[in-house]
GROMACS .gro file of C-alpha atoms in nm:
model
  260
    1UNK     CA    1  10.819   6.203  10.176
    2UNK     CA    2  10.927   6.211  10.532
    3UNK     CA    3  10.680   5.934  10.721
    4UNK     CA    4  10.526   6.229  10.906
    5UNK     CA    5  10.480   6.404  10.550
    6UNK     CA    6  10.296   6.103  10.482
    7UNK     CA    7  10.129   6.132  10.778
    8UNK     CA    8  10.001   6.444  10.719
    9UNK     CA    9   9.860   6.355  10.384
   10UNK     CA   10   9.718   6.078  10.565
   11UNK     CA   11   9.525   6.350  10.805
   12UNK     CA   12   9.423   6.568  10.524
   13UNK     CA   13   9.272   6.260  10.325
   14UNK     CA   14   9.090   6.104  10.642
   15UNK     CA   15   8.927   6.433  10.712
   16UNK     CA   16   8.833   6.513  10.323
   17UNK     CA   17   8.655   6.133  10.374
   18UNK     CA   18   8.470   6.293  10.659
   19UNK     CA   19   8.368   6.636  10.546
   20UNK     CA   20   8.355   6.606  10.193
   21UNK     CA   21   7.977   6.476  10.202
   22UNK     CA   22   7.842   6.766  10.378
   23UNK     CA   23   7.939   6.982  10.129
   24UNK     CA   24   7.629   7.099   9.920
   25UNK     CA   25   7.436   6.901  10.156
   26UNK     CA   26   7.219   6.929  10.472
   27UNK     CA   27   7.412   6.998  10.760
   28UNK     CA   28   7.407   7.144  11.120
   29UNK     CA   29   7.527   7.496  11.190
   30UNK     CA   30   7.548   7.761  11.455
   31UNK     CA   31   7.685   8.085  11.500
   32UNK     CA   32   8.000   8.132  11.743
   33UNK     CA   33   8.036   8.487  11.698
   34UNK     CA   34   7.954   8.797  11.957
   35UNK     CA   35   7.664   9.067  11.873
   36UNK     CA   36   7.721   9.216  11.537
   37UNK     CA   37   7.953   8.908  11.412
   38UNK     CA   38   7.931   8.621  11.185
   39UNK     CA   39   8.141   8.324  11.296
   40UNK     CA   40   8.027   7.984  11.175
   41UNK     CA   41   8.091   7.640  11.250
   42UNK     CA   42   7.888   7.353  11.117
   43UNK     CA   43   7.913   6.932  11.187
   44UNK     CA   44   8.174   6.899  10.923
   45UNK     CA   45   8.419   7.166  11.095
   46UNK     CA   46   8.384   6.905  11.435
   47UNK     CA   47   8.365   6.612  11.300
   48UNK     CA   48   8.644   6.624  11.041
   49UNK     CA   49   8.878   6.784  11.372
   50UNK     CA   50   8.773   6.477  11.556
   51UNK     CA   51   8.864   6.213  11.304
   52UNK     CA   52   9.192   6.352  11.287
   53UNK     CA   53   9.254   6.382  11.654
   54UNK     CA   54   9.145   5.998  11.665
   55UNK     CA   55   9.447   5.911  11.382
   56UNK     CA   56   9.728   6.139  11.599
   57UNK     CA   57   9.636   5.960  11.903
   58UNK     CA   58   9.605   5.646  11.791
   59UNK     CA   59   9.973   5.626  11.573
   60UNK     CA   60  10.145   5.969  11.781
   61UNK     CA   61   9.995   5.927  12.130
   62UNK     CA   62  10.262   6.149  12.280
   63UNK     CA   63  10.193   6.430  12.044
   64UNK     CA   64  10.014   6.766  12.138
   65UNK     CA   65   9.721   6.886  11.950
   66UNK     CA   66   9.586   7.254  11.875
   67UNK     CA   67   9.270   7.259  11.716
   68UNK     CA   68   9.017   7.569  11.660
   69UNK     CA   69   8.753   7.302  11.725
   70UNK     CA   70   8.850   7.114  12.065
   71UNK     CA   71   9.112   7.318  12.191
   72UNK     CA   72   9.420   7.202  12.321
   73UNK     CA   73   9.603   6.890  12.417
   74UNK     CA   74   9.971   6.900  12.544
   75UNK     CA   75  10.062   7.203  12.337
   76UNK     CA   76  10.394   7.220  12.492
   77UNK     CA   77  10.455   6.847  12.365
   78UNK     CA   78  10.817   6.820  12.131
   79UNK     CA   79  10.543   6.752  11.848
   80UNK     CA   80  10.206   6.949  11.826
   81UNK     CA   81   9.971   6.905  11.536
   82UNK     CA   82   9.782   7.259  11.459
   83UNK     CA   83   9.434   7.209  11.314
   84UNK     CA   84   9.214   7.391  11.107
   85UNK     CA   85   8.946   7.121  10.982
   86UNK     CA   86   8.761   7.354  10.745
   87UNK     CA   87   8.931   7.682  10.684
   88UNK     CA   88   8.683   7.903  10.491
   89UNK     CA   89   8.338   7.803  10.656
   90UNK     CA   90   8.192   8.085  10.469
   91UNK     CA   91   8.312   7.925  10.145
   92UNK     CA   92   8.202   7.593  10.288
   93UNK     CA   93   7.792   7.749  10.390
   94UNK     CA   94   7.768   7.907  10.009
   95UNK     CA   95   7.901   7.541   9.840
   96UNK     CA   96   8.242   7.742   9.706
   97UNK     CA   97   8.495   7.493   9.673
   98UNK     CA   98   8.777   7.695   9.830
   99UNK     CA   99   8.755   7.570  10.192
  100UNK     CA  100   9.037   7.415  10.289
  101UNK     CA  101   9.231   7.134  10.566
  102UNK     CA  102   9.486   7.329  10.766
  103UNK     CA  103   9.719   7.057  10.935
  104UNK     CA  104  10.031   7.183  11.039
  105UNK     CA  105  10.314   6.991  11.259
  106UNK     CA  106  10.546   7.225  11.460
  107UNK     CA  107  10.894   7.103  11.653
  108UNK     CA  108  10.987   7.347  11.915
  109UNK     CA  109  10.717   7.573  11.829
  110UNK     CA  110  10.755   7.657  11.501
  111UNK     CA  111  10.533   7.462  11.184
  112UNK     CA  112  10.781   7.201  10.963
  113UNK     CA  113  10.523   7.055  10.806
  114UNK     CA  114  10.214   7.181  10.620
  115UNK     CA  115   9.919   7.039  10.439
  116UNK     CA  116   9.659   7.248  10.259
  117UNK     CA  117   9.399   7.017  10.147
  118UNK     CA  118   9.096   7.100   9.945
  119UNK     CA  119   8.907   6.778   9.906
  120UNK     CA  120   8.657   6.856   9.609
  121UNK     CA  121   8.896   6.962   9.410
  122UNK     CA  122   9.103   6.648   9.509
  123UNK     CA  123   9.435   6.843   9.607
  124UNK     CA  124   9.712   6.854   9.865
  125UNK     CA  125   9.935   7.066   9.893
  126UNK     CA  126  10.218   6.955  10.069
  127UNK     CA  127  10.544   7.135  10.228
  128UNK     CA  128  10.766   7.040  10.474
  129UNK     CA  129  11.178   6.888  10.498
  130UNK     CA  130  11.169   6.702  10.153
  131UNK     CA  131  11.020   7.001   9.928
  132UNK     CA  132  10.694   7.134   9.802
  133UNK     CA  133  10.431   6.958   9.576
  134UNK     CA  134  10.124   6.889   9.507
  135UNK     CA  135   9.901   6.595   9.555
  136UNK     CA  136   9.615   6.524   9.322
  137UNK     CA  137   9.461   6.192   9.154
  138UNK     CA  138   9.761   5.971   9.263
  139UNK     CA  139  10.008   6.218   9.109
  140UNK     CA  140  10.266   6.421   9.286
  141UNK     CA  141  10.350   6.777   9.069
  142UNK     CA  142  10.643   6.985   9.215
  143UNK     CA  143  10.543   7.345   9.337
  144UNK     CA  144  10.730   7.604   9.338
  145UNK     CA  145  10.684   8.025   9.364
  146UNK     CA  146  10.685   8.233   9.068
  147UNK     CA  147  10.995   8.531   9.018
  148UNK     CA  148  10.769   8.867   9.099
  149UNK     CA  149  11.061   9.162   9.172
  150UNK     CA  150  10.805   9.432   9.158
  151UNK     CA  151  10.493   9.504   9.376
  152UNK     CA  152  10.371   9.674   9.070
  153UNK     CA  153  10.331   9.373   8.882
  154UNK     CA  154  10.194   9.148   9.186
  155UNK     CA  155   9.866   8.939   9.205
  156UNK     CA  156   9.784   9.018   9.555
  157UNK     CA  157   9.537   8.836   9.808
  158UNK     CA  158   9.334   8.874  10.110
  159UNK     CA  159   9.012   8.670  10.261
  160UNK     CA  160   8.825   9.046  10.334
  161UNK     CA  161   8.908   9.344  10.398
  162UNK     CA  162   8.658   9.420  10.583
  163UNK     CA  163   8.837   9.190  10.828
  164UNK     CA  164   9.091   9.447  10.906
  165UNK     CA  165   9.073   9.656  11.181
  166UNK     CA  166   9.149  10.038  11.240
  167UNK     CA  167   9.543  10.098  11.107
  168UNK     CA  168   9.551   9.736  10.940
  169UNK     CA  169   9.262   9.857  10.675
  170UNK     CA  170   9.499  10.168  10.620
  171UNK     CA  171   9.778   9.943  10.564
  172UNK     CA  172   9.626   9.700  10.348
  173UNK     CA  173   9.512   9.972  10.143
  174UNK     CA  174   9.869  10.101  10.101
  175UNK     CA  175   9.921   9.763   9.975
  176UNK     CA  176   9.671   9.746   9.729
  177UNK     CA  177   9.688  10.087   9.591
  178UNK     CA  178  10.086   9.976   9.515
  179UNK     CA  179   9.969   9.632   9.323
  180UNK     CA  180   9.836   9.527   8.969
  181UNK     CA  181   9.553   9.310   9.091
  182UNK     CA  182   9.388   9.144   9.406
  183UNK     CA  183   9.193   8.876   9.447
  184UNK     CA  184   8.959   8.858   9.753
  185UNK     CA  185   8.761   8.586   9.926
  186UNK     CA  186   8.975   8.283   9.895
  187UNK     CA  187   9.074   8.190  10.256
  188UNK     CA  188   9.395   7.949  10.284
  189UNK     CA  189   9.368   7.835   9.928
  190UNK     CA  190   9.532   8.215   9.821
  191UNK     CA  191   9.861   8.063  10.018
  192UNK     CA  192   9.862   7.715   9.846
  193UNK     CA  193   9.813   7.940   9.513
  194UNK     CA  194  10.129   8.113   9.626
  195UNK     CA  195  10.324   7.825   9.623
  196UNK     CA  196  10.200   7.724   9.309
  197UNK     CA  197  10.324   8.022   9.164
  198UNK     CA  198   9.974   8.172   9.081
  199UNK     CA  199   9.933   8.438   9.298
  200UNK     CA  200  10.253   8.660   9.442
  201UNK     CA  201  10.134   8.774   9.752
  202UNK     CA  202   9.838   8.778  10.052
  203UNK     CA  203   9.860   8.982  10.332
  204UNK     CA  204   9.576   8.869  10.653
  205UNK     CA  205   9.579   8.984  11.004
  206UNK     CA  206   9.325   8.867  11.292
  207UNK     CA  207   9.429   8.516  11.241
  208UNK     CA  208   9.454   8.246  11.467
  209UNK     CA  209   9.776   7.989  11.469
  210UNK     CA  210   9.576   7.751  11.288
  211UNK     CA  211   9.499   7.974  11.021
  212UNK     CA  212   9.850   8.017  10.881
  213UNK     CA  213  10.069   7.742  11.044
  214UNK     CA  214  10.035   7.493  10.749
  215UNK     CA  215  10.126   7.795  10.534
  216UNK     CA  216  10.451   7.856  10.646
  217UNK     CA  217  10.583   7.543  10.579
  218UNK     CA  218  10.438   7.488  10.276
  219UNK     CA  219  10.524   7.829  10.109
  220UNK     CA  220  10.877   7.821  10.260
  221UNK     CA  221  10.941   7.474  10.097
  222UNK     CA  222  10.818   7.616   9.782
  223UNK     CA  223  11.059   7.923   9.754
  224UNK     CA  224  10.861   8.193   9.939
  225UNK     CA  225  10.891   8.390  10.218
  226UNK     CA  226  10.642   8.369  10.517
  227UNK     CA  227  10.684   8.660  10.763
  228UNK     CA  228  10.459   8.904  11.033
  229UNK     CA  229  10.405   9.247  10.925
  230UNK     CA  230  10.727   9.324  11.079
  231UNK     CA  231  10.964   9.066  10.846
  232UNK     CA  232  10.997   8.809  11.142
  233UNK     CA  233  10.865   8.500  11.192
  234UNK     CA  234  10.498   8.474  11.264
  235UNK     CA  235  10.407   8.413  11.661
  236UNK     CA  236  10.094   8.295  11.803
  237UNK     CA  237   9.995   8.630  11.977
  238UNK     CA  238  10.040   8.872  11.682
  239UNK     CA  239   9.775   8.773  11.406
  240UNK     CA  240   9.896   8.973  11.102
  241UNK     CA  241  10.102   8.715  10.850
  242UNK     CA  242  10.269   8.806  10.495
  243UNK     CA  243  10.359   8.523  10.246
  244UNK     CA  244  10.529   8.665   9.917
  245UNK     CA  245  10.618   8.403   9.633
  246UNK     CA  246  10.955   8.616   9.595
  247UNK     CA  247  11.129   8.793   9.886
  248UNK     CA  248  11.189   9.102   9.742
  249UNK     CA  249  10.779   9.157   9.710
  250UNK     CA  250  10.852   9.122  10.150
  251UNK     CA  251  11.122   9.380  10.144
  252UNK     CA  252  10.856   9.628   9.899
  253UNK     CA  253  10.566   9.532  10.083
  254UNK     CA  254  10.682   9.573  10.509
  255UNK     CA  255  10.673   9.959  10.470
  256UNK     CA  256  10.344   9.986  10.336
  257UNK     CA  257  10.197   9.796  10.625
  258UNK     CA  258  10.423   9.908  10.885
  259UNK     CA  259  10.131  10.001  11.221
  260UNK     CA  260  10.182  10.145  11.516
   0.00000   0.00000   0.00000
């Protein structure tokens, strides 16, 4: 690994250390969302984001940060860090172990390194300039996408549909309709499944930048393609992302969600 690979690993472990023993435990929680929405944080989702923001400043001082928890901190910086500290909340509140660590590290605004940790499970997955693998009880496993040439045949992904709004529902159930199977609920940990070669495909819109910028990376380095809903490269203003463990799933599945 590249020393900030390592370093990365070293952000996903410190905050598994700090949010690993609120799961299935007593913890704080409120409600961020407007009338009629759920959106939860709890003490682990801060707390984990600040003990990683401690690490980056203390080894990286001249590094931005982007965090969903405290905002930002010299975003246009030649290095940024992009944090999710508990991906999947939801997951997190009902004690489902598919929450996740979202730490991604883009160079001129676009992620090279991702880390997708999930720390009861005691994984990492890692992507970035010296490959794709996995991290788990002091072994390192190789990861890499499965062949898929045929929507027909792909195990699709999405958190909710009921996330989608207006044409997006419409065009995720094109995409669905065209697939063997689907698989719903399982927040960032669908995309580290798609580099293992697991699942072939998840389609998500509504996201923020650190909801899929330790994707990219990591699917990329693993064989996939990671593209918007318009087969370029995911920006910070247009929410809807498509990662595909084989490219020509991409070039099958565009037209079907093609929106105005």
């Amino acid at each position: 690994m590249t020393e900030l690979e390592s370093f990365a690993v070293a952000l996903s472990h410190e905050a598994a250390r700090v949010a690993l023993p609120f799961f299935r435990g007593d913890f704080a929680q409120e409600d961020k969302g407007g009338p009629g929405a759920f959106d939860p944080v709890t003490e682990a989702d801060r707390a984990a984001e600040a003990a990683i923001r401690r690490l980056i400043a203390a080894r990286y001082p001249d590094h931005g940060v982007i965090g969903e928890e405290y905002g930002e901190d010299r975003p246009d910086a030649d290095h940024v860090w992009v944090l999710d500290p508990i991906d999947g909340t939801r997951a997190f509140i009902a004690g489902l172990p598919l929450w996740t660590t979202l730490i991604a590290l883009r160079q001129e605004g676009a992620p090279v390194i991702g880390a997708v940790g999930q720390p009861y499970l005691d994984e990492v997955f890692l992507g970035g300039p010296s490959g794709a693998r996995l991290l788990k009880g002091g072994c390192e496993t190789p990861l890499k996408t499965r062949a898929c040439p045929d929507l027909g045949q792909a195990l699709i992904a999405t958190t909710d549909p009921e996330i989608f709004v207006g044409a997006d529902r419409a065009a995720w159930d094109r995409l669905r309709a065209s697939a063997r199977l689907a698989r719903l609920g399982c927040d960032g940990y669908a995309y580290a499944m798609v580099a293992a070669g697991r699942i072939d495909l998840v389609a998500e819109s509504e996201l923020k930048v650190w909801d899929w910028s330790a994707h990219k990376p990591l699917v990329e380095a693993a064989g996939g393609r990671f593209t918007d809903w318009r087969g370029a490269a995911p920006h910070d203003a247009d929410g809807r992302v498509l990662a595909a463990g084989d490219a020509r799933l991409t070039d099958q599945a565009l037209p079907l969600l093609a929106v105005a």
